[in-house]
Each structure stands twice: as C-alpha cells, then as structure tokens.
Amino acid sequence: MSWIILGLLGLLALLLVYSLFKKLVKLAFTVLGLLLLAAGIWYLIQQDPEISETVRQAGEEAGAKLEEMADEALDRATEATKEGAERAAEKAAEAIVEGADQAMEKAAEVVEDAAGDGGEDDQEPRDEPAPEDGERQ
C-alpha cells in the first residue's frame, strides 16, 4: 500500500514540474512574439526614409524596453520553475522517507509476529494425547 502512495506522490511531483515548464514555454513564446513584433517595427522604420527621427528614437526605446522586460520575465519564470521543482523534489523525498519508515515498521512487525509464533503455522491446535505418568516432556 505504501508503494502506491509513493507512486502517486511521485506522479504528483512530476505533474507539478511539468505544469511549471508548460507555463515557462508559454511565457517564452509570448516573449518571442513580442520581440518579433519589435523587430518588424524596426525593419519598417529602416525601410522608410521619410519617417522622422523622433519616431525612430521612440521605436528604438520601445524595443530596448521590450527586450529588458522580456529578459526580466524570463528570469522570473526560470526562478519560479526552479523553486517549484525544488519544493516538489523535497516533498517527494519526504514521502519516500516516510514510506520507507512505514515499510520498515511493518517489516519489523512481521518479523516479531513470526518470532512470537515460534515458527508455527496459523493452524488450529491438534488434539494430542496427554502424556502418561512415566513420560514427561
């Protein structure tokens, strides 16, 4: 029974880590899309010589700010993923230790029961003839 619980806890830890990585992948695609948008704007500005210098400067500032924000968001997501994975690993380790302790306790109980029985089976006692006066065991 304890192996089932350990297996379920391990599966839960894996699902938690998978969920965190899935969110990280979503964030990465969002950042990539925003960077492509900024690159497209920058390309259009470079192609059209009639666009004023202020518009170009605003576009460059927006691209720099966007890149800074994307780096910050990616750093935060990476940190959150690491923390979540560490917590999941700690909980899984605690569950494994607890399960091992329970298994050892149950094994000790089984050994005690076996030693207490004196190796006898759990059969009903047989009717044995009473020892005669001259025979004592």
Backbone as numpy.savetxt, mean C-alpha at the origin, in Angstrom:
# Nx Ny Nz CAx CAy CAz Cx Cy Cz
-6.91 -18.89 9.16 -7.74 -17.70 9.16 -6.87 -16.44 9.16
-5.75 -16.50 9.91 -4.90 -15.31 9.97 -4.25 -15.03 8.62
-4.02 -16.06 7.81 -3.43 -15.85 6.48 -4.40 -15.11 5.58
-5.68 -15.38 5.75 -6.69 -14.68 4.96 -6.69 -13.20 5.32
-6.62 -12.91 6.62 -6.60 -11.52 7.07 -5.34 -10.83 6.56
-4.21 -11.50 6.66 -2.96 -10.92 6.16 -3.03 -10.67 4.66
-3.60 -11.61 3.94 -3.75 -11.44 2.49 -4.64 -10.25 2.16
-5.74 -10.11 2.87 -6.64 -8.98 2.64 -5.97 -7.65 2.98
-5.20 -7.61 4.07 -4.50 -6.38 4.42 -3.44 -6.04 3.39
-2.73 -7.04 2.88 -1.74 -6.80 1.83 -2.41 -6.28 0.57
-3.54 -6.86 0.20 -4.29 -6.40 -0.97 -4.76 -4.96 -0.78
-5.22 -4.64 0.41 -5.65 -3.28 0.71 -4.49 -2.30 0.58
-3.33 -2.69 1.05 -2.14 -1.82 0.93 -1.79 -1.61 -0.54
-1.86 -2.66 -1.34 -1.57 -2.53 -2.77 -2.57 -1.62 -3.47
-3.84 -1.74 -3.11 -4.86 -0.88 -3.71 -4.63 0.58 -3.33
-4.20 0.83 -2.10 -3.91 2.20 -1.67 -2.77 2.79 -2.48
-1.70 2.03 -2.64 -0.56 2.50 -3.42 -0.96 2.72 -4.88
-1.75 1.78 -5.44 -2.22 1.92 -6.82 -3.05 3.19 -6.98
-3.92 3.47 -6.03 -4.76 4.66 -6.09 -3.91 5.92 -6.06
-2.90 5.93 -5.23 -2.03 7.11 -5.16 -1.29 7.31 -6.48
-0.78 6.22 -7.07 -0.08 6.35 -8.34 -1.02 6.77 -9.46
-2.27 6.31 -9.40 -3.24 6.69 -10.41 -3.49 8.20 -10.36
-3.57 8.75 -9.15 -3.75 10.19 -9.01 -2.52 10.94 -9.51
-1.35 10.38 -9.26 -0.12 11.01 -9.73 -0.08 11.03 -11.25
-0.53 9.96 -11.89 -0.55 9.90 -13.35 -1.53 10.94 -13.90
-2.69 11.07 -13.29 -3.66 12.08 -13.72 -3.06 13.48 -13.64
-2.38 13.75 -12.52 -1.76 15.05 -12.34 -0.68 15.28 -13.39
0.09 14.26 -13.69 1.15 14.41 -14.70 0.55 14.73 -16.07
-0.53 14.07 -16.44 -1.17 14.36 -17.73 -1.73 15.79 -17.75
-2.28 16.25 -16.64 -2.79 17.62 -16.57 -1.66 18.62 -16.75
-0.56 18.38 -16.07 0.60 19.28 -16.19 1.14 19.26 -17.62
1.21 18.08 -18.20 1.69 17.97 -19.58 0.78 18.75 -20.53
-0.52 18.64 -20.34 -1.46 19.39 -21.17 -1.29 20.88 -21.03
-1.11 21.35 -19.80 -0.90 22.78 -19.59 0.41 23.26 -20.21
1.44 22.45 -20.11 2.72 22.82 -20.73 2.60 22.86 -22.25
1.86 21.92 -22.83 1.64 21.95 -24.28 0.86 23.19 -24.70
-0.11 23.58 -23.89 -0.86 24.79 -24.17 0.06 26.02 -24.15
0.90 26.10 -23.14 1.84 27.22 -23.06 2.80 27.20 -24.24
3.28 26.01 -24.63 4.19 25.91 -25.77 3.48 26.34 -27.06
2.21 26.00 -27.21 1.44 26.41 -28.39 1.29 27.91 -28.45
0.99 28.52 -27.32 0.87 29.98 -27.28 2.20 30.63 -27.63
3.27 30.10 -27.07 4.59 30.64 -27.35 4.93 30.51 -28.84
4.59 29.37 -29.45 4.85 29.16 -30.87 4.08 30.16 -31.72
2.82 30.39 -31.39 2.01 31.35 -32.15 2.56 32.76 -32.02
3.04 33.09 -30.84 3.61 34.42 -30.65 4.87 34.58 -31.50
5.67 33.53 -31.59 6.90 33.59 -32.37 6.62 33.69 -33.87
5.54 33.15 -34.32 5.21 33.12 -35.75 4.64 34.45 -36.24
3.98 35.18 -35.38 3.32 36.43 -35.81 4.14 37.63 -35.36
4.80 38.33 -36.28 5.65 39.46 -35.89 4.86 40.70 -35.48
3.58 40.75 -35.76 2.79 41.95 -35.46 2.34 42.01 -33.99
2.51 40.91 -33.24 2.08 40.90 -31.84 3.03 41.78 -31.04
2.46 42.59 -30.21 3.26 43.56 -29.47 4.17 42.89 -28.44
5.16 43.63 -28.02 6.13 43.12 -27.06 5.49 42.81 -25.71
4.49 43.58 -25.30 3.84 43.32 -24.01 3.11 41.98 -24.01
2.50 41.65 -25.13 1.81 40.37 -25.22 2.84 39.23 -25.14
3.96 39.40 -25.81 5.02 38.39 -25.76 5.54 38.24 -24.34
5.75 39.36 -23.69 6.26 39.31 -22.33 5.25 38.65 -21.41
3.98 38.96 -21.56 2.94 38.34 -20.74 2.89 36.84 -20.99
3.04 36.44 -22.24 3.05 35.01 -22.57 4.23 34.29 -21.95
5.40 34.92 -21.97 6.59 34.31 -21.37 6.43 34.20 -19.85
5.87 35.24 -19.23 5.64 35.20 -17.79 4.64 34.12 -17.42
3.59 34.02 -18.23 2.58 32.98 -17.97 3.19 31.59 -18.13
4.03 31.41 -19.14 4.69 30.11 -19.33 5.61 29.77 -18.18
6.37 30.77 -17.69 7.27 30.54 -16.56 6.48 30.21 -15.30
5.41 30.96 -15.06 4.57 30.72 -13.89 3.92 29.34 -13.97
3.45 28.99 -15.16 2.83 27.69 -15.36 3.82 26.56 -15.11
5.03 26.72 -15.59 6.05 25.70 -15.37 6.39 25.57 -13.89
6.48 26.70 -13.21 6.76 26.70 -11.77 5.66 25.99 -11.00
4.41 26.31 -11.34 3.27 25.68 -10.67 3.22 24.19 -10.96
3.54 23.80 -12.17 3.53 22.38 -12.53 4.59 21.62 -11.75
5.79 22.22 -11.63 6.84 21.57 -10.85 6.44 21.43 -9.39
5.83 22.48 -8.84 5.39 22.43 -7.45 4.31 21.36 -7.24
3.36 21.30 -8.16 2.28 20.30 -8.05 2.85 18.89 -8.16
3.79 18.69 -9.06 4.40 17.38 -9.22 5.19 16.98 -7.97
5.89 17.95 -7.37 6.63 17.67 -6.13 5.68 17.29 -5.00
4.58 18.01 -4.90 3.59 17.70 -3.85 2.99 16.32 -4.06
2.66 16.00 -5.29 2.06 14.70 -5.58 3.06 13.57 -5.28
4.32 13.79 -5.63 5.34 12.77 -5.36 5.50 12.57 -3.87
5.52 13.67 -3.12 5.66 13.58 -1.66 4.46 12.87 -1.04
3.26 13.20 -1.50 2.06 12.55 -0.97 2.06 11.06 -1.30
2.52 10.70 -2.48 2.59 9.30 -2.86 3.57 8.55 -1.99
4.73 9.15 -1.75 5.73 8.51 -0.89 5.19 8.31 0.52
4.54 9.34 1.07 3.99 9.23 2.41 2.92 8.14 2.48
2.05 8.11 1.48 1.00 7.08 1.46 1.59 5.68 1.34
2.60 5.53 0.52 3.24 4.22 0.36 3.93 3.80 1.65
4.57 4.75 2.34 5.23 4.43 3.61 4.19 4.00 4.65
3.08 4.74 4.72 2.03 4.37 5.68 1.46 2.99 5.36
1.24 2.73 4.09 0.70 1.42 3.70 1.68 0.31 4.04
2.97 0.54 3.81 3.98 -0.47 4.12 4.06 -0.70 5.63
3.98 0.37 6.42 4.01 0.23 7.88 2.81 -0.57 8.37
1.63 -0.25 7.85 0.43 -0.98 8.29 0.49 -2.45 7.87
1.01 -2.71 6.68 1.13 -4.10 6.24 2.13 -4.84 7.12
3.23 -4.18 7.48 4.23 -4.82 8.35 3.63 -5.10 9.73
2.87 -4.14 10.26 2.22 -4.36 11.56 1.25 -5.53 11.48
0.49 -5.61 10.40 -0.47 -6.70 10.24 0.25 -8.04 10.13
1.37 -8.07 9.44 2.13 -9.31 9.30 2.66 -9.74 10.66
3.21 -8.80 11.43 3.75 -9.13 12.75 2.62 -9.62 13.65
1.49 -8.94 13.61 0.35 -9.35 14.44 -0.13 -10.75 14.04
-0.22 -10.98 12.75 -0.64 -12.31 12.28 0.36 -13.38 12.67
1.64 -13.06 12.60 2.66 -14.04 12.99 2.57 -14.33 14.49
2.33 -13.29 15.30 2.17 -13.50 16.74 0.97 -14.40 17.03
-0.14 -14.15 16.34 -1.32 -14.99 16.54 -1.05 -16.42 16.12
-0.34 -16.58 15.01 -0.02 -17.93 14.54 0.88 -18.65 15.54
1.83 -17.94 16.11 2.71 -18.55 17.11 1.94 -18.93 18.37
1.00 -18.08 18.79 0.18 -18.40 19.95 -0.66 -19.64 19.70
-1.26 -19.72 18.53 -2.09 -20.88 18.20 -1.23 -22.14 18.11
-0.03 -22.01 17.55 0.86 -23.16 17.47 1.27 -23.62 18.86
1.51 -22.66 19.76 1.87 -23.01 21.14 0.71 -23.73 21.82
-0.51 -23.26 21.57 -1.69 -23.92 22.14 -1.83 -25.35 21.63
-1.61 -25.53 20.36 -1.71 -26.88 19.77 -0.65 -27.79 20.38
0.57 -27.27 20.55 1.64 -28.07 21.14 1.29 -28.42 22.58
0.76 -27.45 23.33 0.37 -27.72 24.71 -0.74 -28.76 24.77
-1.70 -28.64 23.89 -2.79 -29.62 23.86 -2.26 -31.00 23.54
-1.35 -31.08 22.59 -0.78 -32.37 22.22 0.04 -32.95 23.37
0.78 -32.10 24.06 1.60 -32.57 25.18 0.71 -32.94 26.37
-0.36 -32.22 26.58 -1.28 -32.51 27.68 -2.03 -33.81 27.48
-2.30 -34.17 26.25 -3.00 -35.42 25.97 -2.09 -36.61 26.15
-0.82 -36.39 26.20 0.12 -37.50 26.33 0.19 -38.31 25.05
-0.13 -37.70 23.95 -0.04 -38.40 22.68 -1.24 -39.28 22.41
-2.25 -39.26 23.29 -3.43 -40.10 23.07 -4.32 -39.45 22.03
-5.07 -40.29 21.34 -6.05 -39.79 20.39 -7.28 -39.33 21.16
-8.15 -38.64 20.49 -9.39 -38.17 21.11 -10.48 -39.23 21.04
-10.10 -40.48 21.26 -11.08 -41.56 21.22 -11.66 -41.75 22.62
-12.80 -42.43 22.65 -13.43 -42.69 23.93 -12.61 -43.74 24.68
-12.55 -43.65 25.99 -11.77 -44.64 26.74 -12.41 -46.02 26.61
-11.55 -47.02 26.56 -12.03 -48.40 26.44 -12.29 -48.97 27.83
-13.19 -49.90 27.86 -13.45 -50.61 29.13 -12.37 -51.67 29.28
-11.45 -51.44 30.19 -10.39 -52.41 30.42 -10.73 -53.17 31.70
-10.35 -54.44 31.73 -10.63 -55.19 32.96 -9.80 -54.64 34.11
-10.38 -54.65 35.29 -9.68 -54.16 36.47 -8.52 -55.10 36.77
-7.37 -54.55 37.21 -6.24 -55.44 37.51 -6.56 -56.33 38.70
-6.07 -57.51 38.60 -6.31 -58.47 39.68 -5.45 -58.11 40.87
-5.73 -58.75 42.02 -5.03 -58.38 43.24 -3.53 -58.55 43.13
-3.06 -59.57 42.46 -1.63 -59.84 42.37 -0.93 -58.97 41.34
-1.66 -58.42 40.43 -1.06 -57.60 39.37 -1.32 -56.14 39.62
-0.30 -55.44 39.90 -0.43 -53.99 40.07 0.46 -53.33 39.04
-0.01 -52.30 38.53 0.74 -51.60 37.49 1.43 -50.39 38.05
